[in-house]
PDB file of C-alpha atoms in Angstrom:
ATOM      1  CA  MET A   1       0.000   0.000   0.000  1.00 67.00           C
ATOM      2  CA  ASN A   2       2.009   2.944  -1.310  1.00 87.00           C
ATOM      3  CA  ASP A   3      -0.581   5.711  -1.193  1.00 93.00           C
ATOM      4  CA  PRO A   4      -0.851   7.052   2.377  1.00 95.00           C
ATOM      5  CA  ARG A   5      -4.518   7.926   1.753  1.00 96.00           C
ATOM      6  CA  ASP A   6      -5.226   4.227   1.211  1.00 96.00           C
ATOM      7  CA  PHE A   7      -3.380   3.511   4.462  1.00 97.00           C
ATOM      8  CA  ILE A   8      -5.759   5.857   6.344  1.00 98.00           C
ATOM      9  CA  ALA A   9      -8.824   4.080   4.925  1.00 97.00           C
ATOM     10  CA  HIS A  10      -7.284   0.696   5.794  1.00 97.00           C
ATOM     11  CA  GLU A  11      -6.624   1.824   9.363  1.00 98.00           C
ATOM     12  CA  ALA A  12     -10.272   2.854   9.851  1.00 98.00           C
ATOM     13  CA  ALA A  13     -11.484  -0.436   8.347  1.00 98.00           C
ATOM     14  CA  LEU A  14      -9.367  -2.402  10.841  1.00 98.00           C
ATOM     15  CA  LEU A  15     -10.945  -0.518  13.740  1.00 97.00           C
ATOM     16  CA  ASP A  16     -14.463  -1.041  12.396  1.00 97.00           C
ATOM     17  CA  ALA A  17     -13.740  -4.768  12.033  1.00 97.00           C
ATOM     18  CA  ARG A  18     -12.473  -4.872  15.653  1.00 96.00           C
ATOM     19  CA  ARG A  19      -9.080  -6.077  14.431  1.00 97.00           C
ATOM     20  CA  PHE A  20      -7.305  -4.214  17.209  1.00 96.00           C
ATOM     21  CA  ASP A  21      -4.055  -6.201  17.119  1.00 97.00           C
ATOM     22  CA  ASP A  22      -3.687  -5.524  13.397  1.00 97.00           C
ATOM     23  CA  TRP A  23      -4.487  -1.856  14.026  1.00 98.00           C
ATOM     24  CA  LEU A  24      -1.895  -1.615  16.784  1.00 97.00           C
ATOM     25  CA  ALA A  25       0.704  -3.133  14.453  1.00 97.00           C
ATOM     26  CA  LEU A  26       0.322  -0.044  12.236  1.00 97.00           C
ATOM     27  CA  PHE A  27       1.961   2.140  14.913  1.00 98.00           C
ATOM     28  CA  ALA A  28       5.687   2.844  14.918  1.00 97.00           C
ATOM     29  CA  ASP A  29       7.573   1.859  18.077  1.00 96.00           C
ATOM     30  CA  ASP A  30       7.540   5.535  19.103  1.00 97.00           C
ATOM     31  CA  GLY A  31       3.966   6.069  17.887  1.00 97.00           C
ATOM     32  CA  HIS A  32       1.287   7.947  19.833  1.00 98.00           C
ATOM     33  CA  TYR A  33      -2.493   8.191  19.752  1.00 98.00           C
ATOM     34  CA  TRP A  34      -3.661  11.614  20.917  1.00 97.00           C
ATOM     35  CA  VAL A  35      -7.120  13.093  21.507  1.00 96.00           C
ATOM     36  CA  PRO A  36      -6.615  16.670  22.781  1.00 96.00           C
ATOM     37  CA  LEU A  37      -9.161  17.903  25.310  1.00 93.00           C
ATOM     38  CA  LEU A  38      -9.229  21.300  23.588  1.00 92.00           C
ATOM     39  CA  GLY A  39      -9.412  19.861  20.070  1.00 91.00           C
ATOM     40  CA  ALA A  40      -7.597  21.759  17.336  1.00 92.00           C
ATOM     41  CA  ALA A  41      -6.870  24.639  19.739  1.00 91.00           C
ATOM     42  CA  GLN A  42      -4.468  22.509  21.796  1.00 93.00           C
ATOM     43  CA  ALA A  43      -0.846  22.897  20.719  1.00 93.00           C
ATOM     44  CA  ASP A  44       0.685  19.934  22.536  1.00 94.00           C
ATOM     45  CA  PRO A  45      -0.213  17.094  24.907  1.00 93.00           C
ATOM     46  CA  PHE A  46       1.911  18.427  27.773  1.00 93.00           C
ATOM     47  CA  SER A  47       0.566  21.910  28.544  1.00 91.00           C
ATOM     48  CA  HIS A  48      -3.052  20.792  28.986  1.00 92.00           C
ATOM     49  CA  ASN A  49      -4.990  17.619  29.763  1.00 92.00           C
ATOM     50  CA  SER A  50      -6.001  15.302  26.947  1.00 92.00           C
ATOM     51  CA  LEU A  51      -8.830  12.840  26.539  1.00 92.00           C
ATOM     52  CA  ALA A  52      -6.117  10.380  25.510  1.00 94.00           C
ATOM     53  CA  TYR A  53      -2.381  10.547  24.986  1.00 96.00           C
ATOM     54  CA  GLU A  54      -1.148   6.991  24.668  1.00 97.00           C
ATOM     55  CA  ASP A  55       2.103   5.423  23.550  1.00 97.00           C
ATOM     56  CA  ARG A  56       2.383   1.862  22.233  1.00 95.00           C
ATOM     57  CA  LEU A  57       2.425   0.344  25.721  1.00 96.00           C
ATOM     58  CA  LEU A  58      -0.797   2.071  26.785  1.00 96.00           C
ATOM     59  CA  LEU A  59      -2.421   1.240  23.447  1.00 97.00           C
ATOM     60  CA  GLN A  60      -1.470  -2.405  23.932  1.00 96.00           C
ATOM     61  CA  LEU A  61      -3.042  -2.390  27.408  1.00 94.00           C
ATOM     62  CA  ARG A  62      -6.283  -0.947  25.990  1.00 93.00           C
ATOM     63  CA  VAL A  63      -6.337  -3.516  23.197  1.00 95.00           C
ATOM     64  CA  GLU A  64      -5.874  -6.323  25.737  1.00 94.00           C
ATOM     65  CA  ARG A  65      -8.694  -4.909  27.860  1.00 91.00           C
ATOM     66  CA  LEU A  66     -11.023  -4.749  24.855  1.00 90.00           C
ATOM     67  CA  LYS A  67     -10.283  -8.384  24.026  1.00 89.00           C
ATOM     68  CA  ASN A  68     -10.706  -9.630  27.610  1.00 86.00           C
ATOM     69  CA  PRO A  69     -14.003 -11.534  27.959  1.00 83.00           C
ATOM     70  CA  ARG A  70     -14.349 -10.171  31.512  1.00 85.00           C
ATOM     71  CA  ALA A  71     -14.252  -6.511  30.411  1.00 78.00           C
ATOM     72  CA  HIS A  72     -17.528  -5.250  31.883  1.00 78.00           C
ATOM     73  CA  SER A  73     -17.668  -2.259  29.531  1.00 79.00           C
ATOM     74  CA  GLN A  74     -17.780  -4.652  26.581  1.00 81.00           C
ATOM     75  CA  HIS A  75     -20.933  -6.589  27.532  1.00 83.00           C
ATOM     76  CA  PRO A  76     -22.388  -6.154  24.989  1.00 89.00           C
ATOM     77  CA  ALA A  77     -19.408  -5.359  22.765  1.00 86.00           C
ATOM     78  CA  SER A  78     -18.976  -1.907  21.261  1.00 91.00           C
ATOM     79  CA  HIS A  79     -18.799  -1.498  17.495  1.00 94.00           C
ATOM     80  CA  SER A  80     -17.711   1.460  15.423  1.00 96.00           C
ATOM     81  CA  GLN A  81     -18.211   2.925  11.993  1.00 97.00           C
ATOM     82  CA  HIS A  82     -15.807   5.500  10.573  1.00 98.00           C
ATOM     83  CA  VAL A  83     -17.129   7.615   7.714  1.00 98.00           C
ATOM     84  CA  LEU A  84     -14.143   9.387   6.187  1.00 98.00           C
ATOM     85  CA  GLN A  85     -13.941  12.286   3.802  1.00 97.00           C
ATOM     86  CA  PRO A  86     -10.990  12.101   1.394  1.00 97.00           C
ATOM     87  CA  SER A  87      -7.647  12.556   3.136  1.00 97.00           C
ATOM     88  CA  ARG A  88      -5.556  15.568   2.155  1.00 97.00           C
ATOM     89  CA  VAL A  89      -1.791  15.565   2.251  1.00 96.00           C
ATOM     90  CA  GLU A  90      -0.625  18.592   4.266  1.00 96.00           C
ATOM     91  CA  GLU A  91       3.139  17.942   4.226  1.00 96.00           C
ATOM     92  CA  GLU A  92       5.203  15.379   2.411  1.00 94.00           C
ATOM     93  CA  GLY A  93       8.858  14.457   2.633  1.00 93.00           C
ATOM     94  CA  ALA A  94      10.939  11.587   1.324  1.00 89.00           C
ATOM     95  CA  ASP A  95      10.055   9.245   4.193  1.00 94.00           C
ATOM     96  CA  GLU A  96       7.150  10.901   5.976  1.00 97.00           C
ATOM     97  CA  VAL A  97       3.799  12.482   5.307  1.00 98.00           C
ATOM     98  CA  ARG A  98       1.171  14.392   7.279  1.00 98.00           C
ATOM     99  CA  LEU A  99      -2.472  13.979   6.347  1.00 98.00           C
ATOM    100  CA  ARG A 100      -5.735  15.559   7.418  1.00 98.00           C
ATOM    101  CA  THR A 101      -8.971  13.544   7.246  1.00 98.00           C
ATOM    102  CA  PRO A 102     -12.383  14.918   8.291  1.00 98.00           C
ATOM    103  CA  PHE A 103     -14.607  12.166   9.686  1.00 98.00           C
ATOM    104  CA  LEU A 104     -17.840  11.110  11.321  1.00 98.00           C
ATOM    105  CA  TYR A 105     -17.500   8.420  13.971  1.00 97.00           C
ATOM    106  CA  VAL A 106     -20.338   6.291  15.275  1.00 97.00           C
ATOM    107  CA  GLU A 107     -19.890   4.008  18.251  1.00 96.00           C
ATOM    108  CA  ALA A 108     -22.694   1.649  19.213  1.00 95.00           C
ATOM    109  CA  ARG A 109     -23.120  -0.619  22.202  1.00 92.00           C
ATOM    110  CA  GLY A 110     -26.412  -2.361  22.838  1.00 90.00           C
ATOM    111  CA  ASP A 111     -29.188   0.193  22.298  1.00 91.00           C
ATOM    112  CA  ASP A 112     -26.878   3.171  22.812  1.00 92.00           C
ATOM    113  CA  GLN A 113     -25.131   5.020  20.031  1.00 95.00           C
ATOM    114  CA  ILE A 114     -22.891   8.093  19.964  1.00 95.00           C
ATOM    115  CA  LEU A 115     -21.922  10.260  17.025  1.00 96.00           C
ATOM    116  CA  LEU A 116     -18.730  12.307  16.981  1.00 96.00           C
ATOM    117  CA  SER A 117     -17.174  14.377  14.242  1.00 97.00           C
ATOM    118  CA  GLY A 118     -13.820  15.970  13.780  1.00 97.00           C
ATOM    119  CA  THR A 119     -10.530  15.750  11.958  1.00 98.00           C
ATOM    120  CA  ALA A 120      -7.935  13.004  12.150  1.00 98.00           C
ATOM    121  CA  ARG A 121      -4.355  14.136  11.623  1.00 98.00           C
ATOM    122  CA  HIS A 122      -1.856  11.404  10.848  1.00 98.00           C
ATOM    123  CA  HIS A 123       1.911  11.710  10.858  1.00 98.00           C
ATOM    124  CA  LEU A 124       3.128   8.668   8.944  1.00 98.00           C
ATOM    125  CA  ILE A 125       6.660   7.448   8.426  1.00 97.00           C
ATOM    126  CA  ARG A 126       7.856   5.110   5.692  1.00 96.00           C
ATOM    127  CA  THR A 127       9.396   1.849   6.888  1.00 94.00           C
ATOM    128  CA  PRO A 128      10.771  -1.106   4.926  1.00 92.00           C
ATOM    129  CA  THR A 129       7.346  -2.773   5.243  1.00 89.00           C
ATOM    130  CA  GLY A 130       5.242   0.289   4.348  1.00 93.00           C
ATOM    131  CA  TRP A 131       3.719   3.183   6.268  1.00 96.00           C
ATOM    132  CA  SER A 132       3.621   3.367  10.084  1.00 98.00           C
ATOM    133  CA  ILE A 133       1.859   5.804  12.372  1.00 98.00           C
ATOM    134  CA  ARG A 134       4.166   8.095  14.316  1.00 98.00           C
ATOM    135  CA  GLU A 135       1.181  10.077  15.617  1.00 98.00           C
ATOM    136  CA  LYS A 136      -2.557   9.915  15.192  1.00 98.00           C
ATOM    137  CA  ARG A 137      -4.234  13.039  16.507  1.00 98.00           C
ATOM    138  CA  ILE A 138      -8.012  13.305  16.754  1.00 98.00           C
ATOM    139  CA  ASP A 139      -9.360  16.859  16.895  1.00 97.00           C
ATOM    140  CA  LEU A 140     -13.009  16.496  17.875  1.00 96.00           C
ATOM    141  CA  LEU A 141     -15.475  19.125  16.768  1.00 95.00           C
ATOM    142  CA  ASN A 142     -16.713  20.896  19.889  1.00 88.00           C
ATOM    143  CA  ALA A 143     -14.204  18.927  21.950  1.00 87.00           C
ATOM    144  CA  THR A 144     -14.711  20.972  25.119  1.00 85.00           C
ATOM    145  CA  ARG A 145     -18.316  19.848  25.613  1.00 88.00           C
ATOM    146  CA  ALA A 146     -19.193  16.977  27.923  1.00 88.00           C
ATOM    147  CA  LEU A 147     -18.603  13.734  26.082  1.00 88.00           C
ATOM    148  CA  PRO A 148     -19.960  10.254  26.710  1.00 87.00           C
ATOM    149  CA  ALA A 149     -17.542   7.428  27.504  1.00 86.00           C
ATOM    150  CA  ILE A 150     -15.750   6.471  24.306  1.00 90.00           C
ATOM    151  CA  GLN A 151     -14.886   2.782  24.491  1.00 90.00           C
ATOM    152  CA  LEU A 152     -13.030   2.212  21.210  1.00 92.00           C
ATOM    153  CA  PHE A 153     -10.428   4.113  19.194  1.00 93.00           C
ATOM    154  CA  ILE A 154     -11.619   6.983  17.016  1.00 95.00           C
TER     155      ILE A 154
END
């Protein structure tokens, strides 16, 4: 998969299929998943709280929790649907690219369903096996409002 835009669509499809181990494998060793509390207005994950700022170890722990049959929050299991607008390349170098992808995200569990919208920003690096995620940043629209518990990865 050479086109990074195809990589972004593939990543979302893995999440929607609940293939969390395969999704986690897309992250570089120094990769991060970040959901700023202030959305696009937040400059970094250190000067203000975040809804999530997770390295590979924390992501692995969340994946293991989601797969655990005793995880109370997953009875019944949560499912997601990512609806992506076309990704736009914002910066491109020889071995890295930054993309911006507006999205709608639906998460359903039992009779409950939440709808979130925002922009995903991916910083990808090229590796011998293809693209890897150095950082996935999720800027939620209206991020400062009270949000329901998000069980899966946006």
